[in-house]
Coordinates of C-alpha atoms and ligand atoms in Angstrom, one line a residue:
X1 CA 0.0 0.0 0.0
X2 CA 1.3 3.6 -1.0
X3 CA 2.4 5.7 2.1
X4 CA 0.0 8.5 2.7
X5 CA 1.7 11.6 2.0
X6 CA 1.0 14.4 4.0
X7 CA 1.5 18.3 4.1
X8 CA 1.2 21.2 6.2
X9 CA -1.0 24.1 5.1
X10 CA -1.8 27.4 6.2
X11 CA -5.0 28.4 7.8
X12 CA -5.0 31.9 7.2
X13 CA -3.5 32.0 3.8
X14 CA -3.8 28.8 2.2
X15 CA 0.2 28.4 1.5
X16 CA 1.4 25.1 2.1
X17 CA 4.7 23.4 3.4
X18 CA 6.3 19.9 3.7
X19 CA 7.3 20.2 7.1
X20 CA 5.4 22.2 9.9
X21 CA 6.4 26.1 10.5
X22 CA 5.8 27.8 13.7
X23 CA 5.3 31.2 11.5
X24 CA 3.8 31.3 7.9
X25 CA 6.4 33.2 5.2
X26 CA 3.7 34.2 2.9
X27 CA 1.0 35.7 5.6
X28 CA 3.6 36.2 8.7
X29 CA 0.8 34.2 11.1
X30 CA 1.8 32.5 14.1
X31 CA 0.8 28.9 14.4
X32 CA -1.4 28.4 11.7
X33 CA 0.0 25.2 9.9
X34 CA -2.2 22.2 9.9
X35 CA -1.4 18.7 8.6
X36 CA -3.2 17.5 6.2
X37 CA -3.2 14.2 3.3
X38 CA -2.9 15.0 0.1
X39 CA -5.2 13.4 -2.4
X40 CA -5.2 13.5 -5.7
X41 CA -8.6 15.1 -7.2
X42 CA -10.6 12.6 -8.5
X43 CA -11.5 13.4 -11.9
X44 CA -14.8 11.7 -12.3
X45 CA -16.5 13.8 -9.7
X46 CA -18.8 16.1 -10.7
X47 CA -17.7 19.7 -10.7
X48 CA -13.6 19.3 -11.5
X49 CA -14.0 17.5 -14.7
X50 CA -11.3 19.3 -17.2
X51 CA -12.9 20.8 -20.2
X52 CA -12.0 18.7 -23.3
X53 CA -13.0 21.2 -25.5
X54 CA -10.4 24.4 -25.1
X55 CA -12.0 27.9 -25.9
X56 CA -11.5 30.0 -28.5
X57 CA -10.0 33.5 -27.8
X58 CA -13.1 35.9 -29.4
X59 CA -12.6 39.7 -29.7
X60 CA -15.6 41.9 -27.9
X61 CA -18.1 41.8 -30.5
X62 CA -17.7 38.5 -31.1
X63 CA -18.9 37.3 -27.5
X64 CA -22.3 36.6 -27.1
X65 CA -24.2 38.3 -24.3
X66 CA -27.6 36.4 -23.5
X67 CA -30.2 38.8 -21.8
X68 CA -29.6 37.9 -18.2
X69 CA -31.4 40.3 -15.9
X70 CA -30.8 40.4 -12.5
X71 CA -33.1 38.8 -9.8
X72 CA -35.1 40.6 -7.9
X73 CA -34.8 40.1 -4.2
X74 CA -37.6 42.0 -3.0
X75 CA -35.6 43.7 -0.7
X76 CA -34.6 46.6 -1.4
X77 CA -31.5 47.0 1.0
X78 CA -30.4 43.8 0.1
X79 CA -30.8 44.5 -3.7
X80 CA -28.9 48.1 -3.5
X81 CA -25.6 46.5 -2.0
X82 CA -25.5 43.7 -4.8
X83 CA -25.8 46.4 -7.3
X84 CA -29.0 45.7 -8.7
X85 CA -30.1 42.0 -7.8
X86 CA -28.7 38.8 -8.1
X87 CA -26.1 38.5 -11.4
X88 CA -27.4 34.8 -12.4
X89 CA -24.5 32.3 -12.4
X90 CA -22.6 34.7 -9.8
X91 CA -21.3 33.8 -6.6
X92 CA -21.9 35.8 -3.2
X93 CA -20.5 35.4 -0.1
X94 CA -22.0 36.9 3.0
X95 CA -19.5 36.9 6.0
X96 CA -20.2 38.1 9.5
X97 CA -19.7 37.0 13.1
X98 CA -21.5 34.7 14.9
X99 CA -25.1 35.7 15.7
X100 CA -25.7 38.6 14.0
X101 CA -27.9 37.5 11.6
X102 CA -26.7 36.2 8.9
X103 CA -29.3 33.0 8.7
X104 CA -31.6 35.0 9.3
X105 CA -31.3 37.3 6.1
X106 CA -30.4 34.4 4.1
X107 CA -33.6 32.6 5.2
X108 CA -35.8 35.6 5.0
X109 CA -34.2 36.2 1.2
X110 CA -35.3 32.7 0.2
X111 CA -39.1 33.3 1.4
X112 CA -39.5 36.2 -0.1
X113 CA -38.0 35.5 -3.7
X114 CA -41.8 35.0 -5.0
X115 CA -42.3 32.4 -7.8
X116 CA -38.6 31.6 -8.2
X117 CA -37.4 28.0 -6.9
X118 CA -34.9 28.7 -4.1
X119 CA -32.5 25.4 -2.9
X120 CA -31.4 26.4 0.9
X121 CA -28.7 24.4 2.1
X122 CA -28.2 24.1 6.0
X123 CA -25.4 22.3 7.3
X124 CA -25.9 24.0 10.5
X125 CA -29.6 24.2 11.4
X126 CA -31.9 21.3 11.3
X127 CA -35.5 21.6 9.2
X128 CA -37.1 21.7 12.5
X129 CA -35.2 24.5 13.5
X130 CA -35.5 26.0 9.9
X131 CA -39.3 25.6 10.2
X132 CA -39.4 27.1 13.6
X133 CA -37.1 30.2 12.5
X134 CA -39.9 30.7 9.0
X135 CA -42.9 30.7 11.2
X136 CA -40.7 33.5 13.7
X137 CA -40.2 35.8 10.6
X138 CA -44.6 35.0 9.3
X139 CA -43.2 33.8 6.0
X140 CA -44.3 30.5 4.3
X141 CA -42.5 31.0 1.1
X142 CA -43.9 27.6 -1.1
X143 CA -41.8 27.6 -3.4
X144 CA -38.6 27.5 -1.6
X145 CA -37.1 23.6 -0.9
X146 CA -35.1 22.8 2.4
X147 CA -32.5 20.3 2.7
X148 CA -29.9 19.8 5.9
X149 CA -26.8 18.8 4.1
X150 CA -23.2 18.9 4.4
X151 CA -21.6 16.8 2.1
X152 CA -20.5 18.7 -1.6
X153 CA -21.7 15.8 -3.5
X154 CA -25.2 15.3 -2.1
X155 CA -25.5 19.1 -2.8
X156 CA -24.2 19.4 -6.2
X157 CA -26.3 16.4 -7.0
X158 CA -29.3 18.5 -5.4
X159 CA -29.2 21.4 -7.4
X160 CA -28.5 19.1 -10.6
X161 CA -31.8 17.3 -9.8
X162 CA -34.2 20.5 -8.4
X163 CA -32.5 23.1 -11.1
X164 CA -33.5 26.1 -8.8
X165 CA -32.9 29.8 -9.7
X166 CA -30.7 30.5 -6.9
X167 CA -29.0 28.0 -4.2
X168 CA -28.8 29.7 -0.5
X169 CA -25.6 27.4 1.8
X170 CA -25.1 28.3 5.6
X171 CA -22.3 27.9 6.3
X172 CA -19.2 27.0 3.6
X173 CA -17.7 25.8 7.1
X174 CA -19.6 23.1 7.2
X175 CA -19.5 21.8 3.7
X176 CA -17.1 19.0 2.7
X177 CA -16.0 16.5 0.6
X178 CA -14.7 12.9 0.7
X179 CA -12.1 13.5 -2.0
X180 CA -10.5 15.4 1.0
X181 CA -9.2 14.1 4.7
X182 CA -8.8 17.2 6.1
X183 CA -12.0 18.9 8.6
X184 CA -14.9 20.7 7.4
X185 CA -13.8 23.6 8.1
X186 CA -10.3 23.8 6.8
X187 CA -8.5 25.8 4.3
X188 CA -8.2 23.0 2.1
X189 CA -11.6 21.8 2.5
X190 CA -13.2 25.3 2.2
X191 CA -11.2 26.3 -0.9
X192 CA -12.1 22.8 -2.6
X193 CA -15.9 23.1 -1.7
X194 CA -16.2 26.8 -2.8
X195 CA -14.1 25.9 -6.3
X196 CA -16.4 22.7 -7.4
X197 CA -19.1 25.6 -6.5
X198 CA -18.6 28.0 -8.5
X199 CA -17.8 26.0 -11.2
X200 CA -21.7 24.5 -11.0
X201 CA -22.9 28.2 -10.6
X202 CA -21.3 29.7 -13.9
X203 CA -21.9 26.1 -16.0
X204 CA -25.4 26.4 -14.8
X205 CA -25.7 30.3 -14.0
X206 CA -27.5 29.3 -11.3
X207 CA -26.6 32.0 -8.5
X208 CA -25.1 30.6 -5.5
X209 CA -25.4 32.7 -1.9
X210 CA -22.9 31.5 0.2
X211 CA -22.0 32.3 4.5
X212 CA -18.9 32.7 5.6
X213 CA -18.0 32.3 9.5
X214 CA -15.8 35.5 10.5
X215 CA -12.6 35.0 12.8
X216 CA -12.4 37.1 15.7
X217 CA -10.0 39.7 14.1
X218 CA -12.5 40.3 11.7
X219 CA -11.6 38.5 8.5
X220 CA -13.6 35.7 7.1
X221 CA -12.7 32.6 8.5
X222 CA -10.4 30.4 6.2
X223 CA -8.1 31.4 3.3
X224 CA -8.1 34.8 1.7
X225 CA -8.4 32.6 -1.6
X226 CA -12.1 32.4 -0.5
X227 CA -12.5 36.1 -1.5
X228 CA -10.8 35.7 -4.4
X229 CA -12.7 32.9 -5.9
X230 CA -16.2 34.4 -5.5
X231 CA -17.9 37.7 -7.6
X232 CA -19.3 39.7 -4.6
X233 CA -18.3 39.3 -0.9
X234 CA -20.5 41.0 1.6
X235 CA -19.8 41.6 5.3
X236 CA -22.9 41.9 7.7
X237 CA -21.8 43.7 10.5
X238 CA -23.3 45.7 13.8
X239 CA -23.2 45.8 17.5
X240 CA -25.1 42.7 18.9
X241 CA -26.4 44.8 21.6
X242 CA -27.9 47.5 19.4
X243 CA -30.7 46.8 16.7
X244 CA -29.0 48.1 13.7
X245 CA -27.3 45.6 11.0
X246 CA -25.3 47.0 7.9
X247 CA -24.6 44.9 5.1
X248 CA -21.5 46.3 3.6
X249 CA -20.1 45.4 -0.1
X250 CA -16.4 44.6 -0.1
X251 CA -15.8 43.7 -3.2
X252 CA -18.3 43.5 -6.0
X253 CA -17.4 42.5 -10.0
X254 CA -21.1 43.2 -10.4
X255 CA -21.6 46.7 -9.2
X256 CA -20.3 49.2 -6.5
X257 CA -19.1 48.6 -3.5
X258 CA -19.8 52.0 -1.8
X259 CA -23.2 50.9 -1.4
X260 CA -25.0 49.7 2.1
X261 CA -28.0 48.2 3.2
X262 CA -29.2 49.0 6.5
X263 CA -31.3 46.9 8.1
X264 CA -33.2 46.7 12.2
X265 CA -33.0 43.3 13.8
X266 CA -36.9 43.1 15.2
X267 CA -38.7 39.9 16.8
X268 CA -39.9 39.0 13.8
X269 CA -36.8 39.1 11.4
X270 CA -34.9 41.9 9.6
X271 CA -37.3 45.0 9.0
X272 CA -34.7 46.9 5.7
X273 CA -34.4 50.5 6.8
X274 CA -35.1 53.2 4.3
X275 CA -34.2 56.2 6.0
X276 CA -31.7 55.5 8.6
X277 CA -30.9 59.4 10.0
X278 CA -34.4 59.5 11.8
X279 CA -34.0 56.4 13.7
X280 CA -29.6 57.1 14.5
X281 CA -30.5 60.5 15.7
X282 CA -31.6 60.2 19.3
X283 CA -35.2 61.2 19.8
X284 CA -34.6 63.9 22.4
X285 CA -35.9 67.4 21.9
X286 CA -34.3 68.8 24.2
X287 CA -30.3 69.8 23.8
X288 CA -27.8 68.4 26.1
X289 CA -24.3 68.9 26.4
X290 CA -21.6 66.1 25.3
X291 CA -23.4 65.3 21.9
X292 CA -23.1 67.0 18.4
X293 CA -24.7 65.8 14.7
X294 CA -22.5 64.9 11.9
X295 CA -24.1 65.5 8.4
X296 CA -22.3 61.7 7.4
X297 CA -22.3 60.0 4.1
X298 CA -22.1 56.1 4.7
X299 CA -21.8 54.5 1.4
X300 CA -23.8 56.9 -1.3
X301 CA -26.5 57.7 1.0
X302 CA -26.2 60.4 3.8
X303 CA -27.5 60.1 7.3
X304 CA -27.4 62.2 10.3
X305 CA -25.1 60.7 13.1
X306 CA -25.0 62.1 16.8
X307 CA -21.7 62.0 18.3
X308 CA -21.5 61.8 22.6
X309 CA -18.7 62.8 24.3
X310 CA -18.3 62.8 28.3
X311 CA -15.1 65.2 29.2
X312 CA -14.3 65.1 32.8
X313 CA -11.4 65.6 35.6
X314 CA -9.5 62.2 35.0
X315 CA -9.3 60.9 38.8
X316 CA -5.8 58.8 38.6
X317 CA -2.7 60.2 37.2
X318 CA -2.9 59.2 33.8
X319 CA -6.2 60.7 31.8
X320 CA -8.4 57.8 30.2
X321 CA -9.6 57.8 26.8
X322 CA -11.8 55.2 25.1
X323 CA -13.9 55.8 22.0
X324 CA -16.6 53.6 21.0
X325 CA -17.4 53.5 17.1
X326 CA -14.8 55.9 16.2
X327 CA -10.8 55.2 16.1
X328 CA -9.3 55.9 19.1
X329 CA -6.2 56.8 17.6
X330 CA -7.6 59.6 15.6
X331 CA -9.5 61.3 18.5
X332 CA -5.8 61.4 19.9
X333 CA -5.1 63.3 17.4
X334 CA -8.0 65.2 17.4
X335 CA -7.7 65.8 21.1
X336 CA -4.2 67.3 20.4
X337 CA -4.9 69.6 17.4
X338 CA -7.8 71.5 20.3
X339 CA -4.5 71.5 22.9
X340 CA -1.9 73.0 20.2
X341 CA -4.2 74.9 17.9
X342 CA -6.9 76.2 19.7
X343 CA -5.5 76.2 23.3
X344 CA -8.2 74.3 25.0
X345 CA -6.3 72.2 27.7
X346 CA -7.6 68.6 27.6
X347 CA -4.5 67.3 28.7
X348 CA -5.9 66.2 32.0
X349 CA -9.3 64.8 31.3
X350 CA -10.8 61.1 30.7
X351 CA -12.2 61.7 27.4
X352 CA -14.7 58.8 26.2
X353 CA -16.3 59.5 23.0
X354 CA -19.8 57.1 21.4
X355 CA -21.1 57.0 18.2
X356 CA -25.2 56.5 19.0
X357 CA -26.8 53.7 17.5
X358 CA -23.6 51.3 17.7
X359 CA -22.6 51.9 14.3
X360 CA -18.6 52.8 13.1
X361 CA -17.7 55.3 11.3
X362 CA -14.9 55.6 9.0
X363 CA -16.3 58.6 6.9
X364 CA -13.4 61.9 7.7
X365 CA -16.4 64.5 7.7
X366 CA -17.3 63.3 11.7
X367 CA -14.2 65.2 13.0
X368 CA -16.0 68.3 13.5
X369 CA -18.7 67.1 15.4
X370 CA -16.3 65.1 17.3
X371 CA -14.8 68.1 18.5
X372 CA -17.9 69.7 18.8
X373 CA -19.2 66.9 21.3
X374 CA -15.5 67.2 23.4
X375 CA -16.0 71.0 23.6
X376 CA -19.7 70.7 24.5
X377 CA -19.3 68.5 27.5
X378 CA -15.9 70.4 28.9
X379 CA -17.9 73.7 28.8
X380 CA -21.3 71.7 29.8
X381 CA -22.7 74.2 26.9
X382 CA -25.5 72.5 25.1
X383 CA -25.2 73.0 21.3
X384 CA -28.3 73.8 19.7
X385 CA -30.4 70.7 18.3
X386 CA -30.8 72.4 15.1
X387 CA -27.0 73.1 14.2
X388 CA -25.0 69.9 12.7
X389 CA -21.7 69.6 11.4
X390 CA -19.3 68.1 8.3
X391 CA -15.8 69.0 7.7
X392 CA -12.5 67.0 8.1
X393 CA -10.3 68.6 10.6
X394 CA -6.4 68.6 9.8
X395 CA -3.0 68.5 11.7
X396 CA -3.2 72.4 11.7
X397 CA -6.5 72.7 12.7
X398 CA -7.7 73.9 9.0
X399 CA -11.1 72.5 8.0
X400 CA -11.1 70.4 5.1
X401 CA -12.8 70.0 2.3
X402 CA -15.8 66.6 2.1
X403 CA -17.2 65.0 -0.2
X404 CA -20.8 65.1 -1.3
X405 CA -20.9 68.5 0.6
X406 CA -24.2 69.4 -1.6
X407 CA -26.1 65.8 -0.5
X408 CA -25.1 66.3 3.2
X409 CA -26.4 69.9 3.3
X410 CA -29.5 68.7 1.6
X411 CA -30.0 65.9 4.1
X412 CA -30.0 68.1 6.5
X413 CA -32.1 70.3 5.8
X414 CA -34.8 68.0 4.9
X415 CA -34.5 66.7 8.4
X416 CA -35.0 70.3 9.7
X417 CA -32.1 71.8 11.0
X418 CA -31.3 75.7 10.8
X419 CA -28.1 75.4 10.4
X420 CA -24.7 73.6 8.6
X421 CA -21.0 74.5 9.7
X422 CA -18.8 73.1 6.8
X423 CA -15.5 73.6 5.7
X424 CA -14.8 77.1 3.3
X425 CA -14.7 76.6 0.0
X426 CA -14.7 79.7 -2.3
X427 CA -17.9 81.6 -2.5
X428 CA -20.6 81.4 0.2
X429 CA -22.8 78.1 -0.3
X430 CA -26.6 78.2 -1.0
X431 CA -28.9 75.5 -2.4
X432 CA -31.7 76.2 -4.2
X433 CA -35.0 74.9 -2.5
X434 CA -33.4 74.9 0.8
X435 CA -34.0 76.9 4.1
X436 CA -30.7 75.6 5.9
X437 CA -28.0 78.4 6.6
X438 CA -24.6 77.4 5.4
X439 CA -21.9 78.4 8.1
X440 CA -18.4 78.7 6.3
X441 CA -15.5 77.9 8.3
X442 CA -11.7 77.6 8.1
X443 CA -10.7 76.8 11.1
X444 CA -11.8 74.8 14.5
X445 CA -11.6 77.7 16.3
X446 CA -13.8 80.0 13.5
X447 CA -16.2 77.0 14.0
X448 CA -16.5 76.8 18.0
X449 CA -16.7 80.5 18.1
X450 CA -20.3 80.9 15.8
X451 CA -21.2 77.7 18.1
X452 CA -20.2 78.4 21.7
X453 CA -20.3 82.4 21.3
Ligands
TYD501 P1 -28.9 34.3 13.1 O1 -29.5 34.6 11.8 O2 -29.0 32.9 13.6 O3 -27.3 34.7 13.1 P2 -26.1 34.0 12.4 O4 -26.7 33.1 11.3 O5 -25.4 35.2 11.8 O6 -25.3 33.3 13.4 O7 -29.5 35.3 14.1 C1 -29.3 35.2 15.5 C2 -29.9 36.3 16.3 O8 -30.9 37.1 15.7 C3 -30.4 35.7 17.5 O9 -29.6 36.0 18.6 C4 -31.8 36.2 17.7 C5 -31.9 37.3 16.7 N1 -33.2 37.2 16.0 C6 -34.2 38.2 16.2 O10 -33.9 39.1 17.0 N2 -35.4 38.2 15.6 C7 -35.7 37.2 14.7 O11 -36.8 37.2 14.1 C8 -34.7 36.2 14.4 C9 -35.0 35.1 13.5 C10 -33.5 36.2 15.1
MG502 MG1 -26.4 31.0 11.2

């Protein structure tokens, strides 16, 4: 009998090695080499089969484009981050960590998809469970077909027998095939399940929806190759204590990736959120110190954000600063350009800053109001309800210039605030059809001034 022959491979980035490493030399990851037997692909599986016939090489014109319109979803935040709908024959992969919902959009997807067949895949839940989860969210959904499954075969022979219109799995983890040794699970197993995949999704253009488990350092669990093999990749992400879900696009060859769904996690399912600044901005009439509004832009759409800040006398020697939904780092730095620039003296103070709602913010634009929220609770000066910021604030303590400066100002004046401070850019700023006063400034301190008198 042959020897087995084995090898080690890396977890994170798929590289492999005869002998075992204590550091990969592609990824630079500690202790991620796993053994695993090495078996040659069997070619009479279905899915890996070589192609006999070898293609042509065609110019442009001469390719063929069939009239393949996108699905429909039916749900409109889900639809938007895709770009559209479902590209038939494409190949999606919704990551996120445990719990956040991701079976639950998946599920409520499949339901909904009205008079399309719809193949869900669970290698995680049982029907029962399934079942119990359907009748949670008040969908029947008859023409979607359940099957608890976790073997590749079984579930390539599935959709070669029930020929749905899209194929729903939860979770790749669990998937696996005999032609392997190695654990559902693993790189190897993972990369070989998602390959023989995608090859039945574009032979058939039969869209396949995959999820992804995601490691605790945030990237989706198993090799990068994952990302590379499939069209769109999708990360469903929010705080599991707050309501709100966002389903961002990372990488789309289908459409856009600034795009974002949000979405409210209710007793009965997912409920899409159209207009997301009503329900981020706290519902409080009244003004208090420690928070200021950020005219934001997350993804192509802009939404009103409330910024909190509580500034007080640290107790122990060395000030505290913690920042929830914002990087720390950067209100550091923020914190220092108000000490140099504008000679307010933080130096001593716990600072603790909280974007409301749970959500993180990456968009430049919030530094103003982050200073305005710091200023607002050292001073205990309330800023007015009705003023909201945008601008970037440099090392100097200039203003910078934002994007979509137009959009934000519109947004807020549809939500009915008086006034905008925003960074100066040439002539004075007024929009037709708006009431909203456009404050100019060039500086932090120009800013805080018109604010705090
Ligand atoms: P789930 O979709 O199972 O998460 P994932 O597949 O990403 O692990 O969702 C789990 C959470 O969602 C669970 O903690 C309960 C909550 N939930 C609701 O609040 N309402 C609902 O209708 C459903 C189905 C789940
Ligand atoms: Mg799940």
């Amino acid at each position: 009998m042959a020897k087995t022959k084995t090898q080690f491979v890396c977890q994170n980035c798929g590289s492999n090695s005869p002998k075992w490493l204590g550091r990969c030399p592609q990824c630079e990851e500690w202790n991620t080499f796993t053994e695993e037997v090495v078996t040659k692909p069997n070619n009479k599986v279905p899915g890996v089969v070589a192609s006999k016939s070898s293609n042509k090489p065609l110019s442009l014109s001469q390719i063929k484009t069939e009239e393949n319109p996108r699905i429909d979803t039916f749900n409109t935040e889900f639809n938007r981050v895709l770009g559209g709908g479902v590209v038939p024959g494409s190949m999606v992969l919704i990551g996120g960590e445990p719990g956040i919902g991701k079976s639950t959009l998946a599920l409520q997807v499949a339901l909904d998809l009205k008079g399309r067949k719809v193949l869900y895949v669970s290698g995680e839940e049982s029907l029962e469970q399934i079942r119990l989860r359907a009748n949670r969210l008040k969908r029947s959904g008859e023409t979607c077909l359940f099957v608890s499954e976790t073997a590749l075969e079984n579930i390539l022979l599935h959709i070669e027998q029930e020929q749905p219109e899209l194929v729903i799995i939860d979770s790749i983890q669990t998937i696996s095939t005999d032609r392997m040794d190695s654990s559902p699970g693993s790189v190897g197993q993972i990369r070989e399940c998602t390959a023989a995949l995608l090859h039945k999704a574009k032979a058939s253009s039969i869209p396949i929806l995959l999820i992804g488990h995601i490691t605790k350092d945030g990237s989706l669990a198993g090799p990068k190759v994952l990302e590379h093999i499939v069209d769109t990749v999708l990360h469903f992400e929010g705080d599991r204590n707050y309501m709100y879900r966002i389903l961002r696009s990372v990488k789309n060859r289908f459409g856009s990736t600034s795009e974002l769904g949000i979405f409210e996690m209710q007793t009965e399912g997912l409920r899409e959120v159209s207009n997301p600044s009503e329900l981020l901005l706290s519902q409080n009439s009244q003004s208090l110190s420690g928070t200021a509004i950020c005219a934001s832009i997350e993804g192509m759409r802009p939404i009103l954000i409330e910024v909190q800040a509580l500034v007080s006398t640290a107790a122990y020697g060395t000030p505290q600063r913690s920042a929830t939904g914002f990087d720390l780092r950067r209100m550091n730095m923020l914190l220092a350009v108000l000490e140099k620039r504008a000679g307010f003296k933080l130096a001593a103070k716990d600072v603790f800053l909280n974007i409301a709602g749970g959500i993180k913010v990456d968009d430049p634009a919030i530094d103003l109001s982050v200073l305005g929220a710091v200023l607002s609770s050292n001073f205990d000066i309330a800023i007015d309800k009705k003023i909201c910021f945008a601008g970037e604030v440099g090392l100097t303590g200039e203003i910078r210039p934002v994007n979509r400066l137009e959009q934000r100002i519109r947004e807020a004046d549809k939500l009915g605030f008086d006034e905008i401070i925003v960074p100066k850019v040439g002539k004075p700023i007024q929009l037709k059809g708006t009431k909203i006063s456009v404050f100019q400034a060039s500086r932090v301190e120009e800013a805080f001034k018109r604010v705090f008198g």
